Each structure stands twice: as C-alpha cells, then as structure tokens.
Amino acid sequence: MINVFAQFFKWLRGRTQSDEAKVGECFFMYLSVVTAYLTAFTSGLSVSWTSPVIPKFKTEENPFNHTVSTTQTAMMASFLPLGAITGPILAGYMADRFGRKFTMMLLGFPSMAGFCILAFAKIIELWYFARFLLGIGVGCYFAICPMYVAEISQNHNRAKFGCLFGVFITLGLFYPFSLGAHLNIPVYAMTCNIPLLVFLVVFGIFMPETPIWLLINGKVKQAEEALVKLRKKEPVDVQEEINEILAAVQENQGKGGFRELIRSQPAKRAMIICIGLVLLQELSGIHPMMAYLKPIFQASGTKISPDLSTIIFGLSQISSNFITALIVEKVGRRILYMVSAVGCGIACAILGAYFFLQTQKADLDGVFWLPLTCMVAYMIFFSCGLGPLAWSIVGEIFPSHVKGIGSGLTVCVSFSASFFVLMTFPIVSEAAGMSAPFWMFTVVTVIGLFFIHYVVPETKGMTLAEIQDTLMRGGVKRPDKEVQAVAPESVTTYF
C-alpha cells in the first residue's frame, strides 16, 4: 500500500515518461496547489457538517434548552446554500480588484467565525447565521480557488490539478462521518478550523499571487518573482514567459465587470459554456443522490444495509476522483465529459425503471443488488467528468480580466440550481413516484451530451491564451498543428 501511494505522488510531481511534464515543474508549485485546496477540503466538511450533529439533538448533547424540530433542522441545512448563492459575485469582483490570494485569505475568516459560533452558541438563530457564514465561504472558494490553481498551473498539468479540487471536496465531505460522531459538538466544530488555520499561515506567508493578476496590474517584478518560485528557475529563464503573458494582456485589455463580460465574445462564450456545465452538473441528480442516499436505498427495498451502501458509495466517489486526475491529461476533457454523461444517464434510467417496476408490484428480489450497483456506477461516471471537470474548466476558460466576476456568477447559478433540485426532489418523488426524478435526470444528461459535443471546446494541451483564441473563433476543438504553431512545447503562456 505504501508503494502504491509512493508511485502516485511520484506521478503527481511529474516524474512520468512524458518529457513535457518535466518542464518547469517543482515541489513548490505542488505545495501551492495542495495548500490552496485546503479551502476545498473546508468547503466539503462545511456542507456535511450537520450530518453527525443532527442525531445529537435528541440526546443530552443537545446545546439548546429546547427540542429541535424538523423545520429547524431543515432551516439549519438550507442556510448554507443560501450563503453560497449570495457571496461569490462579490468575491469574484474582489479577486479581480484586489487579487486572488488576498481574496482567498480574507474569505477564510467568515468560515472560521462560523465554526466558532457553532462550537459555543446556545441559541439556534445563531446557528442559522453560522451556517450562512459557512455558505459564504463555500460559494466564494468554489469561485476563487479553481481560478488561482489554473493561473499558477501549466498547460500540461492544469486539468490534473483542477480535478484534485473535487478530490479535496470529497475528502472534506467524509471528514464529519469519520470524526464528528466521536467528538462532542464544541471540539468537533473547533477541529474544523484546523485546515483553515494551516491554510492562512502557510498560504499567507509562503505562496505567491498569480503571475497573471500581477502582470495585469503592472507588477512585473513581483510576477517574475512568483514565476521563479513556482517554476524553480532563474529570473532570466522566466523572462520569455513574462513576455508571452504581457503580450496576451495587451491584446485583451479590458476594464472587467459585467459590461465587459457581456460585450466580449470570448467572455460571453465562456459564460455560456460554464453555466451550461454547472447546470448539467447540478440537474443530473448528484445532490439528491448525496442528500437522500439512505432514503433512496430504503425506498428501493434492497437487502443491502443503507449504512454499508453509503460507505461503498463514498469510497467509489473518492477513488474515481483520483482516477480522473490520473487520466484527464491523456484522454482529454470532452471525451471524459461525454462518457460521463452517457454513464450517468444510463444509471439514472435503470434506477427509474427499477422504481417504476416496484410500483407495479413486480418481483425484484432477484435484482436486489441493482440500486446499489446503479448508484455506485453513477458516482463513478459522475466523478470521471460531470463532477471535477466542470470546476477545472471554470478556472481556465474565462478571460483573465473578467475571470473573477465570471466565476462568481457561475457559482451563484450552480448553487441556485442545487437549491432548486434539493427542494423539488422530495416533492416530485412523492407526487409522481421515485422513478420520475431519475428519468428527468436521464433527460438532462442526454441534453448535456449534445451541449458538450457542439459547444464545449477541447482544451487539452492548450495554454490559457490559446483557449481564448479558440473562444474568439467559435471553435470546439483547435487543430493540433495550429496549436503547435502558436505555442511550441518550450513556451507556456498563462492567460
């Protein structure tokens, strides 16, 4: 087992057979990515924080002097997506105006305050406010963190690092299940601040601002110093890279903001692509799968216990996210996306058929394993494309001068869709049966398949400048020869 992890991290640092992956990489860049993704870990645990806490409301550990009703529990859960909807646009503006690094650090404090309130507050209204603060942090990190990582990465490892965003979120989602039930509420809440404290100290002291933002704001010397740290090169060795970024910045000058997002052809197309991808992600059924996992298994009548099914479901999610990070640079985004959409659609269609036959009193004892198999298959396919790649593309596809506001608006749409699906899933299931929402998810994946094929460009091996050129031309995939003519392997552009 140790050897397996050693081989994985050896690959992660670029020690593969590919010569291109060895160009300009150093340990410091990987440390920067992992440190930035501590915010993704915190986002994941913020979402699932209430899972081990809610059962304690019925015990002597209840921090309030009254019984917590079902409505109050639902409100406690719903305030997080509400905060996630309200925060990202302002965070995107701040990232464009004050920098990615400063904004990420500043947004750590609302989350820390939220966990502190949850640890010591005895009034349930303060818990609502704390969940709202955590939601602000989650939404803002979804907008800014992929952007930061994309701007410090290189064209041959950008998608790999982008997929790790989903890995850290998944690890965070399962942190409460592993420790939360074994700690009292104050200790459990305060331990959730540890990743943020590490992030604020290490990220604040050692990690640089992105070279793109520094050059956009005329800070050439600081951008040079950042690239020297990230690439482990001498100043003279990064000068060509600096010149490439400056040339791209001068060709794409803009003031940013909503007006530029609407007027710029690449920005408009990037907005359409990103909103389409996050709508496909949210409306394909992932959040109902996660939120109503045990009720779905119980409704299926399967003989496998819901607790065991949940564990299997979670392990499949974590492992498939890792596998996606391993293969995305070799296979490409579009192929993985289309395979993911087809797999998720088939899994949902079969689940819908199973629940429909169940309502028809069909004998399903011989296929008791089918619901778990379909849901695990759904998670594997989702984690190979629809899940992690959406945020990877959001981080790389917007023009740099509107990247913050564009990412923030995309996150708002994403969490709004998530809130809508979570609210309507139990209503539709009760009114039309459990089969109806799964068949609706199937229809969404079919529509998404056509959207990916005709609208989403392949960005494999492209620099950020080449992505903008592809969006300007309105293409879906740029010919390999043209890419090589514009950007030889020895030059990496970050715009």
CSV table of C-alpha atoms in Angstrom, one decimal:
chain,number,residue,atom,x,y,z
A,1,MET,CA,0.0,0.0,0.0
A,2,ILE,CA,2.8,2.4,0.9
A,3,ASN,CA,4.4,1.7,-2.5
A,4,VAL,CA,1.1,2.5,-4.3
A,5,PHE,CA,1.0,5.9,-2.7
A,6,ALA,CA,4.6,6.5,-3.4
A,7,GLN,CA,4.1,5.8,-7.0
A,8,PHE,CA,1.1,8.0,-7.1
A,9,PHE,CA,2.9,11.0,-5.7
A,10,LYS,CA,5.9,10.3,-7.9
A,11,TRP,CA,3.5,10.6,-10.8
A,12,LEU,CA,1.8,13.7,-9.3
A,13,ARG,CA,5.2,15.5,-9.2
A,14,GLY,CA,5.6,14.9,-13.0
A,15,ARG,CA,8.1,12.0,-12.9
A,16,THR,CA,6.5,10.2,-15.7
A,17,GLN,CA,7.7,9.2,-19.2
A,18,SER,CA,6.4,12.4,-20.6
A,19,ASP,CA,9.2,14.9,-21.2
A,20,GLU,CA,6.8,17.8,-21.4
A,21,ALA,CA,5.5,17.1,-17.9
A,22,LYS,CA,9.0,17.6,-16.6
A,23,VAL,CA,9.3,21.1,-18.0
A,24,GLY,CA,9.3,23.8,-15.3
A,25,GLU,CA,7.8,21.8,-12.5
A,26,CYS,CA,8.9,21.9,-8.9
A,27,PHE,CA,7.8,20.8,-5.5
A,28,PHE,CA,6.8,24.4,-4.5
A,29,MET,CA,4.1,24.6,-7.2
A,30,TYR,CA,2.5,21.3,-5.9
A,31,LEU,CA,2.7,22.6,-2.3
A,32,SER,CA,0.9,25.8,-3.5
A,33,VAL,CA,-1.9,23.7,-5.1
A,34,VAL,CA,-2.4,21.5,-2.1
A,35,THR,CA,-2.3,24.5,0.3
A,36,ALA,CA,-4.9,26.3,-1.8
A,37,TYR,CA,-7.1,23.2,-1.8
A,38,LEU,CA,-7.3,23.2,2.0
A,39,THR,CA,-10.2,25.6,1.3
A,40,ALA,CA,-11.9,23.0,-0.9
A,41,PHE,CA,-11.5,20.5,2.0
A,42,THR,CA,-13.1,23.0,4.3
A,43,SER,CA,-15.9,23.5,1.8
A,44,GLY,CA,-16.7,19.8,1.8
A,45,LEU,CA,-16.8,19.5,5.5
A,46,SER,CA,-18.9,22.6,5.8
A,47,VAL,CA,-21.5,21.0,3.5
A,48,SER,CA,-21.8,17.7,5.5
A,49,TRP,CA,-21.0,19.2,9.0
A,50,THR,CA,-24.5,18.7,10.3
A,51,SER,CA,-24.7,15.0,9.4
A,52,PRO,CA,-23.2,13.7,12.7
A,53,VAL,CA,-24.6,16.6,14.7
A,54,ILE,CA,-28.4,16.3,14.0
A,55,PRO,CA,-28.7,12.9,15.8
A,56,LYS,CA,-27.2,14.5,18.9
A,57,PHE,CA,-30.1,17.0,19.1
A,58,LYS,CA,-32.1,14.1,20.6
A,59,THR,CA,-29.5,13.3,23.2
A,60,GLU,CA,-28.1,15.1,26.3
A,61,GLU,CA,-25.5,16.7,24.0
A,62,ASN,CA,-28.2,19.0,22.6
A,63,PRO,CA,-26.7,22.5,23.0
A,64,PHE,CA,-30.1,24.2,23.2
A,65,ASN,CA,-32.6,24.3,26.0
A,66,HIS,CA,-35.4,23.0,23.8
A,67,THR,CA,-36.2,20.2,21.3
A,68,VAL,CA,-35.0,20.9,17.8
A,69,SER,CA,-37.9,20.5,15.3
A,70,THR,CA,-37.7,19.0,11.8
A,71,THR,CA,-38.3,22.5,10.4
A,72,GLN,CA,-35.5,24.0,12.4
A,73,THR,CA,-33.2,21.2,11.2
A,74,ALA,CA,-34.1,21.9,7.6
A,75,MET,CA,-33.5,25.6,8.0
A,76,MET,CA,-30.1,24.9,9.5
A,77,ALA,CA,-29.2,22.9,6.4
A,78,SER,CA,-30.7,25.3,3.9
A,79,PHE,CA,-28.9,28.4,5.2
A,80,LEU,CA,-25.6,27.1,3.8
A,81,PRO,CA,-26.7,27.1,0.1
A,82,LEU,CA,-28.3,30.5,0.7
A,83,GLY,CA,-25.0,31.9,1.8
A,84,ALA,CA,-23.2,30.2,-1.1
A,85,ILE,CA,-25.5,31.9,-3.6
A,86,THR,CA,-25.0,35.4,-2.1
A,87,GLY,CA,-21.2,35.5,-1.7
A,88,PRO,CA,-19.5,34.5,-5.0
A,89,ILE,CA,-20.2,37.6,-7.2
A,90,LEU,CA,-18.7,40.0,-4.6
A,91,ALA,CA,-15.8,37.6,-4.1
A,92,GLY,CA,-15.2,37.5,-7.9
A,93,TYR,CA,-15.2,41.3,-8.0
A,94,MET,CA,-12.7,41.3,-5.1
A,95,ALA,CA,-10.5,38.7,-6.8
A,96,ASP,CA,-10.3,40.9,-9.9
A,97,ARG,CA,-9.8,44.1,-8.0
A,98,PHE,CA,-7.5,43.1,-5.1
A,99,GLY,CA,-6.0,39.8,-6.2
A,100,ARG,CA,-6.7,36.1,-5.9
A,101,LYS,CA,-4.5,35.4,-2.9
A,102,PHE,CA,-5.8,38.3,-0.8
A,103,THR,CA,-9.4,37.4,-1.5
A,104,MET,CA,-8.9,33.7,-0.6
A,105,MET,CA,-7.3,34.7,2.7
A,106,LEU,CA,-9.9,37.2,3.6
A,107,LEU,CA,-12.7,34.7,3.0
A,108,GLY,CA,-11.2,32.3,5.5
A,109,PHE,CA,-12.4,34.4,8.4
A,110,PRO,CA,-16.2,34.1,7.8
A,111,SER,CA,-15.8,30.3,7.8
A,112,MET,CA,-13.7,30.4,10.9
A,113,ALA,CA,-16.2,32.6,12.6
A,114,GLY,CA,-19.0,30.2,11.6
A,115,PHE,CA,-17.3,27.2,13.2
A,116,CYS,CA,-16.6,29.2,16.4
A,117,ILE,CA,-20.3,30.1,16.7
A,118,LEU,CA,-21.3,26.5,16.1
A,119,ALA,CA,-18.9,25.5,18.9
A,120,PHE,CA,-20.2,27.8,21.6
A,121,ALA,CA,-23.6,29.3,20.7
A,122,LYS,CA,-26.6,28.1,22.6
A,123,ILE,CA,-29.2,29.9,20.5
A,124,ILE,CA,-30.4,28.2,17.4
A,125,GLU,CA,-30.8,31.5,15.4
A,126,LEU,CA,-27.0,32.0,15.8
A,127,TRP,CA,-26.5,28.5,14.3
A,128,TYR,CA,-28.5,29.7,11.3
A,129,PHE,CA,-26.2,32.7,11.0
A,130,ALA,CA,-23.2,30.4,11.4
A,131,ARG,CA,-24.4,28.2,8.6
A,132,PHE,CA,-24.9,31.2,6.4
A,133,LEU,CA,-21.3,32.3,7.1
A,134,LEU,CA,-20.1,28.9,6.1
A,135,GLY,CA,-22.1,29.1,3.0
A,136,ILE,CA,-20.4,32.4,2.0
A,137,GLY,CA,-17.1,30.7,2.4
A,138,VAL,CA,-18.1,27.6,0.4
A,139,GLY,CA,-19.5,29.7,-2.5
A,140,CYS,CA,-16.6,32.0,-2.6
A,141,TYR,CA,-14.0,29.3,-2.6
A,142,PHE,CA,-15.8,27.5,-5.4
A,143,ALA,CA,-15.4,30.7,-7.4
A,144,ILE,CA,-11.8,31.7,-6.5
A,145,CYS,CA,-9.8,28.5,-5.7
A,146,PRO,CA,-10.0,26.9,-9.2
A,147,MET,CA,-9.1,30.2,-10.7
A,148,TYR,CA,-6.0,30.5,-8.5
A,149,VAL,CA,-4.8,27.0,-9.3
A,150,ALA,CA,-5.5,27.4,-13.1
A,151,GLU,CA,-3.4,30.6,-13.1
A,152,ILE,CA,-0.3,29.1,-11.4
A,153,SER,CA,-0.5,25.8,-13.4
A,154,GLN,CA,0.9,24.9,-16.8
A,155,ASN,CA,-1.0,23.7,-19.8
A,156,HIS,CA,0.1,20.1,-19.4
A,157,ASN,CA,-1.0,19.8,-15.7
A,158,ARG,CA,-3.8,22.3,-15.4
A,159,ALA,CA,-6.6,19.8,-15.7
A,160,LYS,CA,-4.9,17.3,-13.4
A,161,PHE,CA,-4.7,20.0,-10.7
A,162,GLY,CA,-8.2,21.1,-11.5
A,163,CYS,CA,-9.6,17.6,-10.8
A,164,LEU,CA,-7.9,17.5,-7.4
A,165,PHE,CA,-10.3,20.2,-6.4
A,166,GLY,CA,-13.0,17.5,-6.4
A,167,VAL,CA,-10.8,15.1,-4.5
A,168,PHE,CA,-10.3,17.5,-1.7
A,169,ILE,CA,-14.0,18.4,-1.6
A,170,THR,CA,-14.9,14.7,-1.3
A,171,LEU,CA,-12.3,14.1,1.4
A,172,GLY,CA,-13.9,17.1,3.3
A,173,LEU,CA,-17.4,15.7,2.8
A,174,PHE,CA,-16.4,12.5,4.6
A,175,TYR,CA,-14.4,14.1,7.4
A,176,PRO,CA,-17.6,14.6,9.6
A,177,PHE,CA,-18.6,11.0,9.1
A,178,SER,CA,-15.2,9.8,10.3
A,179,LEU,CA,-14.7,12.0,13.4
A,180,GLY,CA,-17.9,14.0,14.0
A,181,ALA,CA,-19.8,11.2,15.7
A,182,HIS,CA,-17.0,10.5,18.2
A,183,LEU,CA,-16.4,14.1,19.4
A,184,ASN,CA,-18.6,16.5,21.3
A,185,ILE,CA,-20.0,19.4,19.3
A,186,PRO,CA,-17.6,22.2,20.6
A,187,VAL,CA,-14.5,20.1,20.0
A,188,TYR,CA,-15.8,18.8,16.6
A,189,ALA,CA,-16.6,22.4,15.5
A,190,MET,CA,-13.2,23.8,16.5
A,191,THR,CA,-11.3,20.9,14.8
A,192,CYS,CA,-12.9,22.1,11.6
A,193,ASN,CA,-10.9,25.3,11.9
A,194,ILE,CA,-7.5,23.5,11.8
A,195,PRO,CA,-7.3,23.2,7.9
A,196,LEU,CA,-8.2,26.9,7.6
A,197,LEU,CA,-5.5,27.9,10.2
A,198,VAL,CA,-2.9,25.9,8.3
A,199,PHE,CA,-4.1,27.5,5.1
A,200,LEU,CA,-3.9,31.1,6.4
A,201,VAL,CA,-0.4,30.6,7.9
A,202,VAL,CA,1.2,28.7,5.1
A,203,PHE,CA,-0.6,30.3,2.2
A,204,GLY,CA,-0.3,33.8,3.6
A,205,ILE,CA,3.5,33.6,4.3
A,206,PHE,CA,4.8,31.4,1.5
A,207,MET,CA,2.5,31.3,-1.5
A,208,PRO,CA,2.6,33.9,-4.2
A,209,GLU,CA,-0.1,35.8,-6.0
A,210,THR,CA,-0.8,34.5,-9.5
A,211,PRO,CA,1.5,35.9,-12.2
A,212,ILE,CA,-1.4,36.7,-14.5
A,213,TRP,CA,-3.1,39.1,-11.9
A,214,LEU,CA,0.3,40.7,-11.1
A,215,LEU,CA,1.1,41.5,-14.7
A,216,ILE,CA,-2.5,42.7,-15.4
A,217,ASN,CA,-1.9,45.2,-12.6
A,218,GLY,CA,1.6,46.2,-13.8
A,219,LYS,CA,3.6,44.4,-11.1
A,220,VAL,CA,6.2,42.9,-13.4
A,221,LYS,CA,8.9,42.4,-10.8
A,222,GLN,CA,6.5,40.6,-8.4
A,223,ALA,CA,5.2,38.4,-11.3
A,224,GLU,CA,8.8,37.5,-12.1
A,225,GLU,CA,9.5,36.6,-8.5
A,226,ALA,CA,6.3,34.5,-8.4
A,227,LEU,CA,7.3,32.5,-11.5
A,228,VAL,CA,10.8,32.0,-10.2
A,229,LYS,CA,9.3,30.4,-7.1
A,230,LEU,CA,6.6,28.4,-8.9
A,231,ARG,CA,9.0,27.1,-11.7
A,232,LYS,CA,12.2,26.9,-9.7
A,233,LYS,CA,14.0,28.8,-12.4
A,234,GLU,CA,16.4,31.7,-12.6
A,235,PRO,CA,14.9,35.2,-13.4
A,236,VAL,CA,16.4,35.1,-16.9
A,237,ASP,CA,14.7,31.8,-17.6
A,238,VAL,CA,11.2,33.1,-16.9
A,239,GLN,CA,11.6,36.3,-19.0
A,240,GLU,CA,10.2,34.7,-22.1
A,241,GLU,CA,7.2,33.5,-20.2
A,242,ILE,CA,6.7,37.0,-18.8
A,243,ASN,CA,6.8,38.5,-22.3
A,244,GLU,CA,4.2,36.0,-23.5
A,245,ILE,CA,1.9,36.9,-20.7
A,246,LEU,CA,2.4,40.7,-21.3
A,247,ALA,CA,1.7,40.3,-25.0
A,248,ALA,CA,-1.5,38.5,-24.3
A,249,VAL,CA,-2.6,41.0,-21.7
A,250,GLN,CA,-2.1,43.9,-24.1
A,251,GLU,CA,-4.1,42.2,-26.8
A,252,ASN,CA,-7.0,41.6,-24.4
A,253,GLN,CA,-7.2,44.7,-22.3
A,254,GLY,CA,-10.5,45.4,-20.6
A,255,LYS,CA,-11.9,47.0,-17.5
A,256,GLY,CA,-13.6,43.9,-16.4
A,257,GLY,CA,-17.0,43.8,-14.7
A,258,PHE,CA,-20.5,42.7,-16.0
A,259,ARG,CA,-20.4,45.0,-19.0
A,260,GLU,CA,-17.1,43.5,-20.3
A,261,LEU,CA,-18.5,40.0,-19.6
A,262,ILE,CA,-21.4,40.7,-21.9
A,263,ARG,CA,-19.6,42.7,-24.6
A,264,SER,CA,-16.5,40.4,-25.0
A,265,GLN,CA,-17.0,37.5,-27.4
A,266,PRO,CA,-14.7,35.1,-25.6
A,267,ALA,CA,-16.2,36.1,-22.2
A,268,LYS,CA,-19.8,35.6,-23.4
A,269,ARG,CA,-19.0,32.2,-24.9
A,270,ALA,CA,-17.1,31.2,-21.7
A,271,MET,CA,-20.1,32.3,-19.7
A,272,ILE,CA,-22.5,30.1,-21.8
A,273,ILE,CA,-20.1,27.1,-21.5
A,274,CYS,CA,-19.6,27.4,-17.7
A,275,ILE,CA,-23.3,28.0,-16.9
A,276,GLY,CA,-24.2,25.1,-19.2
A,277,LEU,CA,-21.7,22.8,-17.5
A,278,VAL,CA,-22.7,23.6,-13.9
A,279,LEU,CA,-26.4,23.3,-14.8
A,280,LEU,CA,-25.7,19.9,-16.3
A,281,GLN,CA,-23.7,19.0,-13.1
A,282,GLU,CA,-26.5,20.1,-10.7
A,283,LEU,CA,-29.5,18.9,-12.7
A,284,SER,CA,-28.1,15.5,-13.4
A,285,GLY,CA,-29.0,14.4,-9.8
A,286,ILE,CA,-25.8,14.4,-7.8
A,287,HIS,CA,-27.1,16.4,-4.8
A,288,PRO,CA,-30.3,14.3,-4.3
A,289,MET,CA,-28.1,11.2,-4.6
A,290,MET,CA,-26.0,12.6,-1.8
A,291,ALA,CA,-28.6,14.2,0.4
A,292,TYR,CA,-31.2,11.4,0.2
A,293,LEU,CA,-28.9,8.5,-0.1
A,294,LYS,CA,-30.3,6.4,2.7
A,295,PRO,CA,-34.0,7.2,1.9
A,296,ILE,CA,-33.4,6.1,-1.7
A,297,PHE,CA,-31.8,2.8,-0.6
A,298,GLN,CA,-34.7,2.3,1.8
A,299,ALA,CA,-37.3,3.0,-0.8
A,300,SER,CA,-35.6,0.5,-3.2
A,301,GLY,CA,-36.2,-2.3,-0.8
A,302,THR,CA,-32.7,-3.7,-1.3
A,303,LYS,CA,-31.4,-6.2,1.2
A,304,ILE,CA,-28.1,-4.4,1.5
A,305,SER,CA,-28.0,-2.1,4.6
A,306,PRO,CA,-28.2,1.6,4.0
A,307,ASP,CA,-25.0,2.2,6.1
A,308,LEU,CA,-22.9,-0.3,4.1
A,309,SER,CA,-24.3,1.2,0.9
A,310,THR,CA,-23.3,4.7,2.0
A,311,ILE,CA,-19.7,3.6,2.7
A,312,ILE,CA,-19.4,1.9,-0.7
A,313,PHE,CA,-20.9,4.9,-2.4
A,314,GLY,CA,-18.4,7.2,-0.7
A,315,LEU,CA,-15.4,5.1,-1.4
A,316,SER,CA,-16.3,4.9,-5.1
A,317,GLN,CA,-16.6,8.7,-5.2
A,318,ILE,CA,-13.1,9.3,-3.7
A,319,SER,CA,-11.4,6.6,-5.8
A,320,SER,CA,-13.0,7.7,-9.1
A,321,ASN,CA,-11.9,11.3,-8.5
A,322,PHE,CA,-8.3,10.2,-8.1
A,323,ILE,CA,-8.5,8.1,-11.3
A,324,THR,CA,-9.9,11.1,-13.2
A,325,ALA,CA,-6.9,13.2,-12.1
A,326,LEU,CA,-4.6,10.4,-13.4
A,327,ILE,CA,-6.1,10.2,-16.9
A,328,VAL,CA,-7.5,13.6,-17.8
A,329,GLU,CA,-4.4,15.0,-19.4
A,330,LYS,CA,-4.0,11.9,-21.6
A,331,VAL,CA,-7.7,11.4,-22.6
A,332,GLY,CA,-8.9,15.0,-22.8
A,333,ARG,CA,-11.9,16.9,-21.3
A,334,ARG,CA,-14.5,16.3,-24.0
A,335,ILE,CA,-14.2,12.6,-24.2
A,336,LEU,CA,-14.4,12.2,-20.4
A,337,TYR,CA,-17.3,14.5,-20.3
A,338,MET,CA,-19.3,12.6,-22.9
A,339,VAL,CA,-18.5,9.2,-21.4
A,340,SER,CA,-19.6,10.6,-18.0
A,341,ALA,CA,-22.9,11.9,-19.3
A,342,VAL,CA,-23.7,8.7,-21.1
A,343,GLY,CA,-22.8,6.6,-18.0
A,344,CYS,CA,-24.8,8.8,-15.6
A,345,GLY,CA,-27.8,8.8,-18.0
A,346,ILE,CA,-27.9,5.0,-18.2
A,347,ALA,CA,-27.6,4.6,-14.5
A,348,CYS,CA,-30.5,7.0,-13.8
A,349,ALA,CA,-32.6,5.4,-16.5
A,350,ILE,CA,-32.1,2.0,-15.0
A,351,LEU,CA,-32.9,3.3,-11.5
A,352,GLY,CA,-36.0,4.9,-12.8
A,353,ALA,CA,-37.1,1.6,-14.4
A,354,TYR,CA,-36.4,-0.2,-11.1
A,355,PHE,CA,-38.6,2.1,-9.1
A,356,PHE,CA,-41.3,2.1,-11.8
A,357,LEU,CA,-41.4,-1.7,-11.7
A,358,GLN,CA,-41.5,-1.6,-8.0
A,359,THR,CA,-44.7,0.5,-8.1
A,360,GLN,CA,-46.2,-2.1,-10.5
A,361,LYS,CA,-45.6,-4.8,-7.8
A,362,ALA,CA,-43.0,-6.6,-9.9
A,363,ASP,CA,-40.9,-9.3,-8.2
A,364,LEU,CA,-37.4,-7.6,-7.9
A,365,ASP,CA,-35.9,-9.9,-5.3
A,366,GLY,CA,-33.6,-11.4,-7.9
A,367,VAL,CA,-32.0,-8.0,-8.6
A,368,PHE,CA,-31.8,-6.6,-5.0
A,369,TRP,CA,-28.3,-5.5,-5.9
A,370,LEU,CA,-29.3,-3.3,-8.7
A,371,PRO,CA,-30.0,0.0,-6.9
A,372,LEU,CA,-26.6,0.0,-5.2
A,373,THR,CA,-24.8,-1.1,-8.4
A,374,CYS,CA,-26.5,1.7,-10.4
A,375,MET,CA,-25.8,4.4,-7.8
A,376,VAL,CA,-22.1,3.4,-7.5
A,377,ALA,CA,-21.9,3.3,-11.3
A,378,TYR,CA,-23.5,6.8,-11.3
A,379,MET,CA,-20.9,8.1,-8.9
A,380,ILE,CA,-18.0,6.6,-10.8
A,381,PHE,CA,-19.2,8.1,-14.1
A,382,PHE,CA,-20.1,11.4,-12.4
A,383,SER,CA,-16.6,11.7,-10.9
A,384,CYS,CA,-15.0,11.0,-14.2
A,385,GLY,CA,-16.4,14.1,-15.9
A,386,LEU,CA,-19.5,16.0,-14.8
A,387,GLY,CA,-18.2,16.5,-11.3
A,388,PRO,CA,-14.5,17.5,-11.2
A,389,LEU,CA,-14.0,18.8,-14.8
A,390,ALA,CA,-16.7,21.5,-14.5
A,391,TRP,CA,-14.7,23.4,-12.0
A,392,SER,CA,-11.5,22.8,-13.8
A,393,ILE,CA,-13.0,24.4,-16.9
A,394,VAL,CA,-14.4,27.3,-15.0
A,395,GLY,CA,-11.0,28.0,-13.6
A,396,GLU,CA,-9.3,28.1,-17.0
A,397,ILE,CA,-11.8,29.3,-19.6
A,398,PHE,CA,-12.6,32.9,-18.7
A,399,PRO,CA,-10.5,35.8,-19.9
A,400,SER,CA,-8.3,37.0,-17.1
A,401,HIS,CA,-9.8,40.5,-16.7
A,402,VAL,CA,-13.4,39.0,-16.1
A,403,LYS,CA,-12.4,35.7,-14.6
A,404,GLY,CA,-13.4,36.7,-11.0
A,405,ILE,CA,-16.8,38.1,-11.9
A,406,GLY,CA,-17.5,35.3,-14.4
A,407,SER,CA,-16.5,32.5,-11.9
A,408,GLY,CA,-18.6,34.2,-9.2
A,409,LEU,CA,-21.7,34.3,-11.4
A,410,THR,CA,-21.2,30.7,-12.4
A,411,VAL,CA,-21.1,29.6,-8.8
A,412,CYS,CA,-24.3,31.5,-8.0
A,413,VAL,CA,-26.1,29.7,-10.8
A,414,SER,CA,-24.6,26.4,-9.6
A,415,PHE,CA,-25.8,26.7,-6.0
A,416,SER,CA,-29.2,28.2,-7.1
A,417,ALA,CA,-29.7,25.1,-9.2
A,418,SER,CA,-28.6,22.9,-6.3
A,419,PHE,CA,-31.1,24.5,-4.0
A,420,PHE,CA,-33.9,24.1,-6.6
A,421,VAL,CA,-33.1,20.4,-7.1
A,422,LEU,CA,-32.9,19.6,-3.4
A,423,MET,CA,-36.2,21.4,-2.8
A,424,THR,CA,-38.1,19.7,-5.7
A,425,PHE,CA,-36.7,16.2,-5.4
A,426,PRO,CA,-38.9,15.0,-2.4
A,427,ILE,CA,-41.9,16.9,-3.8
A,428,VAL,CA,-41.7,15.2,-7.3
A,429,SER,CA,-40.9,11.8,-5.7
A,430,GLU,CA,-43.9,12.0,-3.5
A,431,ALA,CA,-46.3,13.2,-6.2
A,432,ALA,CA,-45.1,11.1,-9.2
A,433,GLY,CA,-43.1,8.3,-7.6
A,434,MET,CA,-39.4,7.8,-7.2
A,435,SER,CA,-39.0,6.8,-10.8
A,436,ALA,CA,-40.0,10.3,-12.2
A,437,PRO,CA,-37.0,12.4,-10.9
A,438,PHE,CA,-34.5,9.7,-12.1
A,439,TRP,CA,-36.0,9.8,-15.6
A,440,MET,CA,-35.8,13.6,-15.5
A,441,PHE,CA,-32.1,13.3,-14.6
A,442,THR,CA,-31.7,11.0,-17.7
A,443,VAL,CA,-33.2,13.6,-20.0
A,444,VAL,CA,-30.8,16.2,-18.6
A,445,THR,CA,-27.8,14.1,-19.3
A,446,VAL,CA,-29.0,13.5,-22.9
A,447,ILE,CA,-29.4,17.2,-23.4
A,448,GLY,CA,-26.0,17.7,-21.8
A,449,LEU,CA,-24.4,15.2,-24.2
A,450,PHE,CA,-25.4,17.3,-27.2
A,451,PHE,CA,-24.3,20.5,-25.4
A,452,ILE,CA,-20.8,19.1,-24.7
A,453,HIS,CA,-20.5,17.8,-28.3
A,454,TYR,CA,-21.5,21.0,-30.0
A,455,VAL,CA,-20.5,23.8,-27.6
A,456,VAL,CA,-17.7,22.8,-25.2
A,457,PRO,CA,-14.2,23.1,-26.7
A,458,GLU,CA,-11.4,20.6,-26.1
A,459,THR,CA,-8.7,22.4,-24.1
A,460,LYS,CA,-6.2,19.5,-23.7
A,461,GLY,CA,-2.7,20.8,-24.1
A,462,MET,CA,-3.7,24.4,-24.7
A,463,THR,CA,-2.3,27.4,-22.9
A,464,LEU,CA,-4.8,29.8,-21.5
A,465,ALA,CA,-4.1,32.2,-24.3
A,466,GLU,CA,-4.9,29.5,-26.9
A,467,ILE,CA,-8.2,28.8,-25.1
A,468,GLN,CA,-9.2,32.5,-25.5
A,469,ASP,CA,-8.3,32.3,-29.2
A,470,THR,CA,-10.4,29.3,-29.7
A,471,LEU,CA,-13.4,31.0,-28.0
A,472,MET,CA,-12.9,34.0,-30.2
A,473,ARG,CA,-13.0,31.9,-33.3
A,474,GLY,CA,-16.1,30.0,-32.0
A,475,GLY,CA,-14.4,26.6,-32.5
A,476,VAL,CA,-15.0,23.4,-30.5
A,477,LYS,CA,-11.5,21.9,-31.0
A,478,ARG,CA,-8.4,23.5,-32.3
A,479,PRO,CA,-6.3,21.6,-34.8
A,480,ASP,CA,-3.2,20.1,-33.2
A,481,LYS,CA,-0.9,21.6,-35.9
A,482,GLU,CA,-2.3,25.1,-35.3
A,483,VAL,CA,-1.7,24.7,-31.6
A,484,GLN,CA,1.9,23.7,-32.1
A,485,ALA,CA,2.5,26.5,-34.5
A,486,VAL,CA,1.2,29.1,-32.0
A,487,ALA,CA,2.8,27.7,-28.8
A,488,PRO,CA,5.8,25.4,-29.0
A,489,GLU,CA,6.3,23.0,-26.1
A,490,SER,CA,9.1,25.1,-24.7
A,491,VAL,CA,6.9,28.1,-24.2
A,492,THR,CA,4.0,28.2,-21.7
A,493,THR,CA,1.5,31.1,-21.7
A,494,TYR,CA,-0.6,32.0,-18.7
A,495,PHE,CA,-3.6,34.0,-20.0
